[in-house]
Short mmCIF file of C-alpha atoms and ligand atoms in Angstrom, two decimals:
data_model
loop_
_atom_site.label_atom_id
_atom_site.label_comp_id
_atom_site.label_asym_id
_atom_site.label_seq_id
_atom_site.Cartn_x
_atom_site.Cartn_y
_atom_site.Cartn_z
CA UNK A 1 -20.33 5.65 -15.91
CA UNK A 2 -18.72 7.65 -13.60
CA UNK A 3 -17.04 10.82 -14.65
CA UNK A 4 -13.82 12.39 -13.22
CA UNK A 5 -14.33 15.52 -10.88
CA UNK A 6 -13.21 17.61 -13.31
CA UNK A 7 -15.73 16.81 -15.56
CA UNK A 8 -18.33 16.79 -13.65
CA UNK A 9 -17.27 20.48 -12.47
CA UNK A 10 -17.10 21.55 -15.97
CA UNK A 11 -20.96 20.30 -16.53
CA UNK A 12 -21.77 22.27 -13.03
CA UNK A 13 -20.19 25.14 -14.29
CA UNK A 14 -22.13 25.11 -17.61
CA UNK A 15 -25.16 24.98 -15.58
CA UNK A 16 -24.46 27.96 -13.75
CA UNK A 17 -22.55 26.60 -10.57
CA UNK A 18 -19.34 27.95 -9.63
CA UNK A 19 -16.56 25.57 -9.47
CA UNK A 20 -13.07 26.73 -8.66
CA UNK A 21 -10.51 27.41 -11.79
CA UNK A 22 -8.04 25.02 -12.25
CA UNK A 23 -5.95 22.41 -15.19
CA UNK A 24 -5.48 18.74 -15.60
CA UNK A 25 -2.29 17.64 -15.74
CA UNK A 26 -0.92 14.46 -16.89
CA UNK A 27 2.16 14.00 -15.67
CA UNK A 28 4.96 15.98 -13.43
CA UNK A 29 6.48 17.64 -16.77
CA UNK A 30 3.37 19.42 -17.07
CA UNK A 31 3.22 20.91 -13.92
CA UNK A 32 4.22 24.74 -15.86
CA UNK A 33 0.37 24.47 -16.72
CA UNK A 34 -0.29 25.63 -13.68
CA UNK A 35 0.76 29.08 -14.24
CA UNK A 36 -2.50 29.42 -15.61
CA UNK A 37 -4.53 29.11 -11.74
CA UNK A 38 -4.95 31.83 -9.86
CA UNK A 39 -3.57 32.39 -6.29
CA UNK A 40 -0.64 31.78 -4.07
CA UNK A 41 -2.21 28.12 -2.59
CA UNK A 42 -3.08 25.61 -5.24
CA UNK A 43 -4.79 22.06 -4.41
CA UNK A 44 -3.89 19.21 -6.36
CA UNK A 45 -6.48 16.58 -6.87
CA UNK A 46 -5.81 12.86 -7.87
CA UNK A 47 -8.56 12.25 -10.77
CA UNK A 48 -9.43 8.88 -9.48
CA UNK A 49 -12.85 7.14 -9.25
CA UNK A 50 -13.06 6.37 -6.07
CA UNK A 51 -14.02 8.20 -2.69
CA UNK A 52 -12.57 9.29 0.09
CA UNK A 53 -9.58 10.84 -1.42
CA UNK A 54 -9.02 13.08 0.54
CA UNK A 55 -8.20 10.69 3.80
CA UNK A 56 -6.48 8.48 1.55
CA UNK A 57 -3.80 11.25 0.42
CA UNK A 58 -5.34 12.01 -3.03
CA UNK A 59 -6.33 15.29 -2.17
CA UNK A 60 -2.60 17.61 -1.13
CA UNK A 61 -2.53 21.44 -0.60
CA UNK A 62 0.44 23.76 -0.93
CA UNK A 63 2.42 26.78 -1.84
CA UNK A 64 2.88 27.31 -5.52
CA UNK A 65 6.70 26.56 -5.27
CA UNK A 66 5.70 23.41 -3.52
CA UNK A 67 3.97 22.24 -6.52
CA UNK A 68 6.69 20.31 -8.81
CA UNK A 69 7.18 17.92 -5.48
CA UNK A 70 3.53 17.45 -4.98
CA UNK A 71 2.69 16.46 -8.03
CA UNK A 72 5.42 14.14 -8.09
CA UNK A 73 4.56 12.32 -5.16
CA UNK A 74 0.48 12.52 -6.44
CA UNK A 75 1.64 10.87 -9.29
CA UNK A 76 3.75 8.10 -7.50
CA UNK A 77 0.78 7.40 -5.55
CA UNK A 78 -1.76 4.65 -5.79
CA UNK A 79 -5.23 5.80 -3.98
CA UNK A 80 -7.02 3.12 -2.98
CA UNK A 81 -5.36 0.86 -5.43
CA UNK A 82 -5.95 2.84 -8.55
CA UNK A 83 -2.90 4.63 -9.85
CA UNK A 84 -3.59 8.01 -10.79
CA UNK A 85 -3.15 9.29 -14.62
CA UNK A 86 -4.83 12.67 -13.75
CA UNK A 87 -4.26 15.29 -11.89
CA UNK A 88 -6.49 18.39 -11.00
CA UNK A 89 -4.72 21.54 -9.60
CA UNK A 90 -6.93 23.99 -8.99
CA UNK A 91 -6.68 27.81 -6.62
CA UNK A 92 -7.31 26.85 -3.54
CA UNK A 93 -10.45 28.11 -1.59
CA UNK A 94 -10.37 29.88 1.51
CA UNK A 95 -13.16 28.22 3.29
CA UNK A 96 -15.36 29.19 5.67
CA UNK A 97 -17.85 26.73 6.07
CA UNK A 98 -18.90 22.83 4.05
CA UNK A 99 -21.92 21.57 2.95
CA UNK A 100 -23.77 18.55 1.61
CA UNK A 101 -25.61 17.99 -1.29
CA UNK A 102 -26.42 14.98 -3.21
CA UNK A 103 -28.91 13.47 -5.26
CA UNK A 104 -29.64 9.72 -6.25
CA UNK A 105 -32.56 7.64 -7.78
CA UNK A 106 -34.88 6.11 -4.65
CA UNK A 107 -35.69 3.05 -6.59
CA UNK A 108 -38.27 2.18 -4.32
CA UNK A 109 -40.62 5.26 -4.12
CA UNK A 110 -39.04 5.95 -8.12
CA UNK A 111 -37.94 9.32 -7.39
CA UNK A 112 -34.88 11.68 -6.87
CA UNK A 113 -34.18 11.52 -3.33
CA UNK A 114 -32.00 15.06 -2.88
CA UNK A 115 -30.19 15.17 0.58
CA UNK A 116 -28.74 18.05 2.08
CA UNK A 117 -26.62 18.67 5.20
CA UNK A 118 -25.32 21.97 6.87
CA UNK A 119 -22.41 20.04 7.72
CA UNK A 120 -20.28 18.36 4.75
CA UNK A 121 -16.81 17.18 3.68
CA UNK A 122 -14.96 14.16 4.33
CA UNK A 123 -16.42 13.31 7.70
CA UNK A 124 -20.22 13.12 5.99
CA UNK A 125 -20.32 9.55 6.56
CA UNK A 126 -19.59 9.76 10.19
CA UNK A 127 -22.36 12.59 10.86
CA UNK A 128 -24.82 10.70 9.28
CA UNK A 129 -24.17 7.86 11.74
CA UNK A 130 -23.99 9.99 14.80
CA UNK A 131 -26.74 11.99 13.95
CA UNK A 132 -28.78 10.99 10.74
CA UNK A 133 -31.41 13.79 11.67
CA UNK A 134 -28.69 16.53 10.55
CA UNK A 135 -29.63 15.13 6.95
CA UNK A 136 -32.15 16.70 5.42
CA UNK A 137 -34.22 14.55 2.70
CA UNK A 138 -36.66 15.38 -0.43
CA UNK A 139 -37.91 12.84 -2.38
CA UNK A 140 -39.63 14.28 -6.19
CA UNK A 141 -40.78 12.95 -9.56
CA UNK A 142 -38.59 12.94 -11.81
CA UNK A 143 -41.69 14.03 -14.05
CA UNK A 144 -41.30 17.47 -11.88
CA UNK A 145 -38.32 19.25 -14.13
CA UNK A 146 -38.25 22.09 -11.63
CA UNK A 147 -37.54 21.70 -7.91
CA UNK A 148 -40.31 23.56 -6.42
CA UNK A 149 -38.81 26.48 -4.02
CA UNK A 150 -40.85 25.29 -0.98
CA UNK A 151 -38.90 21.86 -1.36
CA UNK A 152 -36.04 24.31 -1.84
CA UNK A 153 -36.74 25.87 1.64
CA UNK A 154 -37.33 22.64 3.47
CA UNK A 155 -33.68 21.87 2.71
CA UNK A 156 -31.72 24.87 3.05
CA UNK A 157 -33.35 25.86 6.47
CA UNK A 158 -31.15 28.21 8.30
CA UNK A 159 -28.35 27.78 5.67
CA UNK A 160 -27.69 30.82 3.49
CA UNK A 161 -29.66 31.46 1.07
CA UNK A 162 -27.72 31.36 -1.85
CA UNK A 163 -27.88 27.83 -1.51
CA UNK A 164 -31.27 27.47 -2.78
CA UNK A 165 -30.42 28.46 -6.63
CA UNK A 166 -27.66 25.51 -6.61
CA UNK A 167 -30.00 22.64 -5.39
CA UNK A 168 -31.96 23.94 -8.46
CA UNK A 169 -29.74 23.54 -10.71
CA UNK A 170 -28.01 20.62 -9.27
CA UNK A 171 -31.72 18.92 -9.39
CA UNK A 172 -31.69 20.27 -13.62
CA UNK A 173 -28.29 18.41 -13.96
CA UNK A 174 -29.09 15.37 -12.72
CA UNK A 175 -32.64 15.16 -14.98
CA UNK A 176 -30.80 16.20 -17.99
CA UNK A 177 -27.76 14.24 -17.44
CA UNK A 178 -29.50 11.00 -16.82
CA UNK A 179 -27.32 10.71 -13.70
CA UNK A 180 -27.63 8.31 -10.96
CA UNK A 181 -26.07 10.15 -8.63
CA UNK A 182 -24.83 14.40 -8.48
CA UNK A 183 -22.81 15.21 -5.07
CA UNK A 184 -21.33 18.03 -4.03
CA UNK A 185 -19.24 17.36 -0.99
CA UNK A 186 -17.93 19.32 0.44
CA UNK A 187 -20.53 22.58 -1.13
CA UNK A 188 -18.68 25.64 0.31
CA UNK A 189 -18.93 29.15 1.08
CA UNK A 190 -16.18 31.66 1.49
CA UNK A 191 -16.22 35.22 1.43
CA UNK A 192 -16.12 35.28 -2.74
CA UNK A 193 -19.81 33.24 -2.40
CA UNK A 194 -20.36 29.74 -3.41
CA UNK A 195 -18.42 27.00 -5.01
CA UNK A 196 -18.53 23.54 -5.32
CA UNK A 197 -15.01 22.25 -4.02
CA UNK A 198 -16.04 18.89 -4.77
CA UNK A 199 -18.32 16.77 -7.55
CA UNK A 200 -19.68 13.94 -8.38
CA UNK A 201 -21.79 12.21 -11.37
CA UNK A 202 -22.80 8.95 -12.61
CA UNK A 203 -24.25 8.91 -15.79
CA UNK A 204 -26.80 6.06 -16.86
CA UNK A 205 -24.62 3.64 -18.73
CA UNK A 206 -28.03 3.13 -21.05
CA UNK A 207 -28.32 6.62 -21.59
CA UNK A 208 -24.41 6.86 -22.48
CA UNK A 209 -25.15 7.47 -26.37
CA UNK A 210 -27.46 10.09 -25.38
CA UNK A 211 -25.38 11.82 -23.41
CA UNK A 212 -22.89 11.43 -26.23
CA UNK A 213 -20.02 9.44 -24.32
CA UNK A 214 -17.62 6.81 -25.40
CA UNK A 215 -18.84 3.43 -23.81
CA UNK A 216 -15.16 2.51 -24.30
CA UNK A 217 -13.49 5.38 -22.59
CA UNK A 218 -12.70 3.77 -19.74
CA UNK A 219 -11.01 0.32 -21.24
CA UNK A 220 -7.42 -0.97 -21.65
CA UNK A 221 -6.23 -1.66 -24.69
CA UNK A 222 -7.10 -5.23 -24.75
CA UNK A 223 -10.51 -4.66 -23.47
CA UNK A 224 -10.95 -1.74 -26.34
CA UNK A 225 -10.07 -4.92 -29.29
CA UNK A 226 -11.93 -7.21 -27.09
CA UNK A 227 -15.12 -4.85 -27.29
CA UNK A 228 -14.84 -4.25 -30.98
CA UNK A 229 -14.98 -8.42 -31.31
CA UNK A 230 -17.94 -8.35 -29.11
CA UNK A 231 -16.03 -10.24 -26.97
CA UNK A 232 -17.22 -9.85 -23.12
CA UNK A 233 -13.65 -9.33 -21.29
CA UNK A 234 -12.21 -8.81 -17.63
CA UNK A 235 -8.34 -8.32 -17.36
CA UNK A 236 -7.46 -10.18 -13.97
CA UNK A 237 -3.89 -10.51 -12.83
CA UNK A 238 -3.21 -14.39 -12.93
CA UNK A 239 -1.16 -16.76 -15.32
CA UNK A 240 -4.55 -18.97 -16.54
CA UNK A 241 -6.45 -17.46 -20.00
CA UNK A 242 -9.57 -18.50 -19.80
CA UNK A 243 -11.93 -18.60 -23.04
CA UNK A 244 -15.63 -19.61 -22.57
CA UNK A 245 -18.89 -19.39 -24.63
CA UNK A 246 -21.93 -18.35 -22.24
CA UNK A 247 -20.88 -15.57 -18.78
CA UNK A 248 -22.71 -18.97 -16.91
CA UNK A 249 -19.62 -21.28 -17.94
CA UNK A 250 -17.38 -18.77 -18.04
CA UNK A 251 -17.59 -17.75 -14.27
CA UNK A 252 -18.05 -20.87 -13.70
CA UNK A 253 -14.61 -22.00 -15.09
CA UNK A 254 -13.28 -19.20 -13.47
CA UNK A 255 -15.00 -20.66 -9.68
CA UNK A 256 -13.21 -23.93 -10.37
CA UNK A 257 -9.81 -22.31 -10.77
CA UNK A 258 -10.29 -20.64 -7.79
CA UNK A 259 -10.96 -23.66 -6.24
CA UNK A 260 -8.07 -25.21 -7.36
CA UNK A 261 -5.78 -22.35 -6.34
CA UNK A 262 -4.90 -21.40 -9.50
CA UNK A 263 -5.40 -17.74 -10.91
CA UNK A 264 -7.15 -16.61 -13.98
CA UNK A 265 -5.70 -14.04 -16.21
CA UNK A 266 -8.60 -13.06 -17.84
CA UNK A 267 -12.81 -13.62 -18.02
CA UNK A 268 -13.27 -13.81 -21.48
CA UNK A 269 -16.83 -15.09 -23.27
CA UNK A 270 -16.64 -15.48 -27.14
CA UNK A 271 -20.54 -15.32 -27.07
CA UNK A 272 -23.13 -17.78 -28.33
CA UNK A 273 -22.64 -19.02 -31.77
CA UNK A 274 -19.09 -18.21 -32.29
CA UNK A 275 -17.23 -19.63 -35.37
CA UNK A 276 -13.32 -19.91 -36.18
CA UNK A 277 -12.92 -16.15 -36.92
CA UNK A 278 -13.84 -15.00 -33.57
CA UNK A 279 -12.43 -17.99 -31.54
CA UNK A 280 -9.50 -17.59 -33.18
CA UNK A 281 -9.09 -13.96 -32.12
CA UNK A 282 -10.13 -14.52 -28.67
CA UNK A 283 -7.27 -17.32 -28.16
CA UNK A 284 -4.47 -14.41 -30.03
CA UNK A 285 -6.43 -12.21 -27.49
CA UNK A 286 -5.71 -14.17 -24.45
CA UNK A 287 -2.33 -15.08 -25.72
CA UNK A 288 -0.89 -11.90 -25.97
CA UNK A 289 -0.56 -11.09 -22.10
CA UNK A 290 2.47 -11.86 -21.42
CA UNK A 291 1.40 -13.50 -18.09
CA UNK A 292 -0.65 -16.16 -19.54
CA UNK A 293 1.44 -19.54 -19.62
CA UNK A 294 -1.88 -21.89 -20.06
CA UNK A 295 -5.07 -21.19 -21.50
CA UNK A 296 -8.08 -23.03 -20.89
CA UNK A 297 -11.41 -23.24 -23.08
CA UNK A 298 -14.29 -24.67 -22.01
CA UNK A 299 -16.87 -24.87 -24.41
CA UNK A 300 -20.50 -26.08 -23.96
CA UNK A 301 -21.63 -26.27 -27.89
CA UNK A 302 -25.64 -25.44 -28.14
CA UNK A 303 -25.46 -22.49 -31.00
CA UNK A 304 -21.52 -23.13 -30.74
CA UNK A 305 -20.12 -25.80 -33.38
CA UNK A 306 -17.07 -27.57 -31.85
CA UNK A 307 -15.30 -27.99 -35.42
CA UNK A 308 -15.48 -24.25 -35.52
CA UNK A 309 -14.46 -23.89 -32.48
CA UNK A 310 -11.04 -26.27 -32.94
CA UNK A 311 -10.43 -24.67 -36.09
CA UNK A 312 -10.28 -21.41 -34.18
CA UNK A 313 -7.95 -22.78 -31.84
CA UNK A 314 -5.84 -24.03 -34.68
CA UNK A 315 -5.76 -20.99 -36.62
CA UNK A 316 -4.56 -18.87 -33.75
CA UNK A 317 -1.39 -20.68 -33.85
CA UNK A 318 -0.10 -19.51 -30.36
CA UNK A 319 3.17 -20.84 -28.40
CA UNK A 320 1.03 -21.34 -25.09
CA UNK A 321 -0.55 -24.49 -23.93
CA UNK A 322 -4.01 -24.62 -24.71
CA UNK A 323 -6.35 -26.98 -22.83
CA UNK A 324 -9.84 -27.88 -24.22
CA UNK A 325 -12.98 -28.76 -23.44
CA UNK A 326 -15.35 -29.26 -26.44
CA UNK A 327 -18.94 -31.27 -25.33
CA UNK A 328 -21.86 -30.41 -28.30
CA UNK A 329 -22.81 -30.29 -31.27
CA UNK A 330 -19.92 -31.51 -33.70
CA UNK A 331 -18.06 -32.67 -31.13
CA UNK A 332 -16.46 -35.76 -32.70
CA UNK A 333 -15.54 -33.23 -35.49
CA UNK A 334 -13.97 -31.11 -33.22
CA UNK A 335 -11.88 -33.14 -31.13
CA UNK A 336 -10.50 -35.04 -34.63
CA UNK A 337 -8.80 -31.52 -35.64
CA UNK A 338 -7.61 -30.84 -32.07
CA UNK A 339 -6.30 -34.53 -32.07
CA UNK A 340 -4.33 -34.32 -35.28
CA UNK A 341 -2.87 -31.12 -34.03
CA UNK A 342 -1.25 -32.38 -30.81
CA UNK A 343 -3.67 -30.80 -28.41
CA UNK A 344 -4.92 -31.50 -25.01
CA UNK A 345 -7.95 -32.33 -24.68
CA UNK A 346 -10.59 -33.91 -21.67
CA UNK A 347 -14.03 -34.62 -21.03
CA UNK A 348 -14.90 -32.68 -18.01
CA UNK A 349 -14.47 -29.36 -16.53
CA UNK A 350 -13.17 -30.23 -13.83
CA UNK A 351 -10.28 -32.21 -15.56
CA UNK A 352 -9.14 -29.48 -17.99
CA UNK A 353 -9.15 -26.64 -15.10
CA UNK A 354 -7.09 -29.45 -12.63
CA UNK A 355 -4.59 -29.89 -15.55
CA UNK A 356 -4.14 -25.77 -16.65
CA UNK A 357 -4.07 -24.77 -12.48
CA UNK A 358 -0.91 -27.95 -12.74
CA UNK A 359 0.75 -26.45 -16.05
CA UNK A 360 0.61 -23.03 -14.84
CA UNK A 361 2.51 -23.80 -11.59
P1 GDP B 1 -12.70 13.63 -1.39
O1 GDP B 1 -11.97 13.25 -0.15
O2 GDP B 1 -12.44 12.65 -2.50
O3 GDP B 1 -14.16 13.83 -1.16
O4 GDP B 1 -12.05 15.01 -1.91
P2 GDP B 1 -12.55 16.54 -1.76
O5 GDP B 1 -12.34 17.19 -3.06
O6 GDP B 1 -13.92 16.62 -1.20
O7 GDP B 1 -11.52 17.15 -0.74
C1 GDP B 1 -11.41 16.69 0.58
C2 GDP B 1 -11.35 17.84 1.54
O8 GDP B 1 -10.22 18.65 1.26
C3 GDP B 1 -12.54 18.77 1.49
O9 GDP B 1 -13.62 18.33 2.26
C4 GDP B 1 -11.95 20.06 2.05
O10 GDP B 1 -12.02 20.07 3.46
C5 GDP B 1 -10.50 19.98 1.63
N1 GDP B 1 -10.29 20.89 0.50
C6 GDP B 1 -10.41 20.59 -0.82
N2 GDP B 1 -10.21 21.70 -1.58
C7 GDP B 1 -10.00 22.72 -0.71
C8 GDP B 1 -9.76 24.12 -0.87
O11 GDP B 1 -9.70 24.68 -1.95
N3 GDP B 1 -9.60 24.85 0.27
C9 GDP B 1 -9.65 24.28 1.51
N4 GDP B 1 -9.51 25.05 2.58
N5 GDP B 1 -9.88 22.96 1.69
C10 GDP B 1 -10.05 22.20 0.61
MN1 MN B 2 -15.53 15.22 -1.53
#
């Protein structure tokens, strides 16, 4: 899982790196909550997990009385596709000079591969092309829980100093944060000392409990009900539900509507073995998005019963179309409930996706 900047800053900060002050705010009305930074210049940050937000006009900088418009137009923004809920405004540092720091898992030599480079910010990705020497590289055990300081001194090299102390205890975040990756980009200096402007960290999703985080943070609503079914569910932005048992069919199901040039709402896999409870609530599931006109469900029954299955259907008692595809065990059973109830049903997958990609147009 990847945490928001300002999360990540807060962790730094616990561990003895300076980050520069600052509030979250969630929308325009709370802008007043910036009274609370320091300074004259404030930069406001669009808490958004993706990079590069700076060149994509997540990252704006301003006058304090310039702040109410910036945040509006942060907030009005999409970066990169993802609208942004969050927004960091923090003082603004005068900068003298950017660094690179980051560390990741080498999977194949199973260590933490720490890279450093005296030059950092947004343009690190274009310096490592030009000149990939510029980027300095450790490799350690993670068994090692202290970076020793002549690894320390091989990266720094003619950098200041003061440098050293945060690798350290950049390297003691990532071990005890079971992170996959810590950056700070850009890592700057100014005449105050060192802060990082910048951070990064993705946490282990298996070590998620651990680190005592919400597997669930992250999810819409739907996906939130979905999870607490046990349900495994994708929003998508089409008109097609889509219910299968087994990710293999499901995907699959979802291929074939492709193929057909039809669009899927949804992925959603009721699991092996489900009976009329849970099929039920995954067709009520599907069925409330308003976008959904058809819904398809293709089931292969193996653990699945197909009477439980139609029941399911049944139960749910939706005003969409729902068009099935029951082959297993009870299958006769099955299809005799759907039958008496009026529904669709056809023999192949190919057939039932054909006939939802035609009702949905
Ligand atoms: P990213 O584009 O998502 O990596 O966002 P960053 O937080 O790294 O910001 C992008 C760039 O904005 C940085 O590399 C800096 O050059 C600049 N920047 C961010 N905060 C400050 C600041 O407080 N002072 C100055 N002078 N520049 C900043
Ligand atoms: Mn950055």
């Amino acid at each position: 899982m990847k945490l928001m900047e300002y999360e990540a800053k807060e962790i730094l900060r616990k561990y003895g790196i300076p980050a520069p002050s600052g509030v979250v705010i969630r929308s325009p009305d709370q802008v007043p909550e910036c009274d609370k930074v320091a300074g004259d210049r404030l930069v406001l940050k669009a808490q958004v997990e993706v990079g590069g937000r700076g060149k994509a006009g997540g990252v704006l900088i301003g006058g304090r009385s310039e702040v109410p418009a910036l945040a509006r137009a942060l907030f009005s923004r999409d970066i990169k596709g993802v609208p942004v809920r969050e927004v960091l405004v923090e003082e603004w540092l005068p900068i003298t000079h950017e660094y690179y720091l980051s560390m990741t898992i080498d999977r194949s030599s199973k260590k933490v591969l720490i890279l450093f480079a005296e030059a950092g910010g947004v343009e690190i990705e274009e310096l490592v092309r030009t000149s990939p020497e510029a980027l300095r590289r450790m490799r350690i055990s993670p068994l090692v829980h202290e970076l020793p300081l002549f690894m320390v001194r091989a990266l720094v090299g003619s950098a200041p100093a003061e440098i050293g102390p945060v690798i350290r205890k950049l390297y003691r975040v990532f071990l005890e944060k079971d992170a996959l990756l810590a950056e700070i980009n850009p890592l700057v200096t100014t005449e105050q000392g060192l802060y990082a402007a910048d951070a990064k960290l993705v946490v282990d999703d298996n070590a998620l409990r651990r680190q005592g985080i919400s597997a669930n943070r992250d999810l819409t609503d739907k996906e939130r009900v979905a999870a607490s079914y046990g349900f495994s569910y994708v929003e998508l932005d089409g008109t097609i539900g889509v219910i299968g048992n087994g990710a293999g069919l499901t995907m699959a199901t979802l291929d074939l509507i492709e193929f057909y040039k039809g669009k899927a709402a949804n992925f959603l896999d009721v699991g092996g073995g489900a009976d009329q409870e849970r099929v039920m609530h995954a067709v009520r599931l599907v069925a409330g998005v308003p976008s959904v006109r058809v819904i398809v469900v293709n089931i292969l029954g193996g653990i699945t019963r197909c009477d439980e299955v139609a029941r399911g259907i049944v139960n749910a008692g939706i005003s969409q179309k729902v068009i099935v595809r029951l082959a297993g065990i009870h299958e006769a059973e099955g299809r005799a409930i759907l039958a008496g109830q009026g529904y669709r049903m056809l023999d192949t997958m190919d057939e039932v996706v054909k006939a939802a990609v035609e009702a949905a147009s």
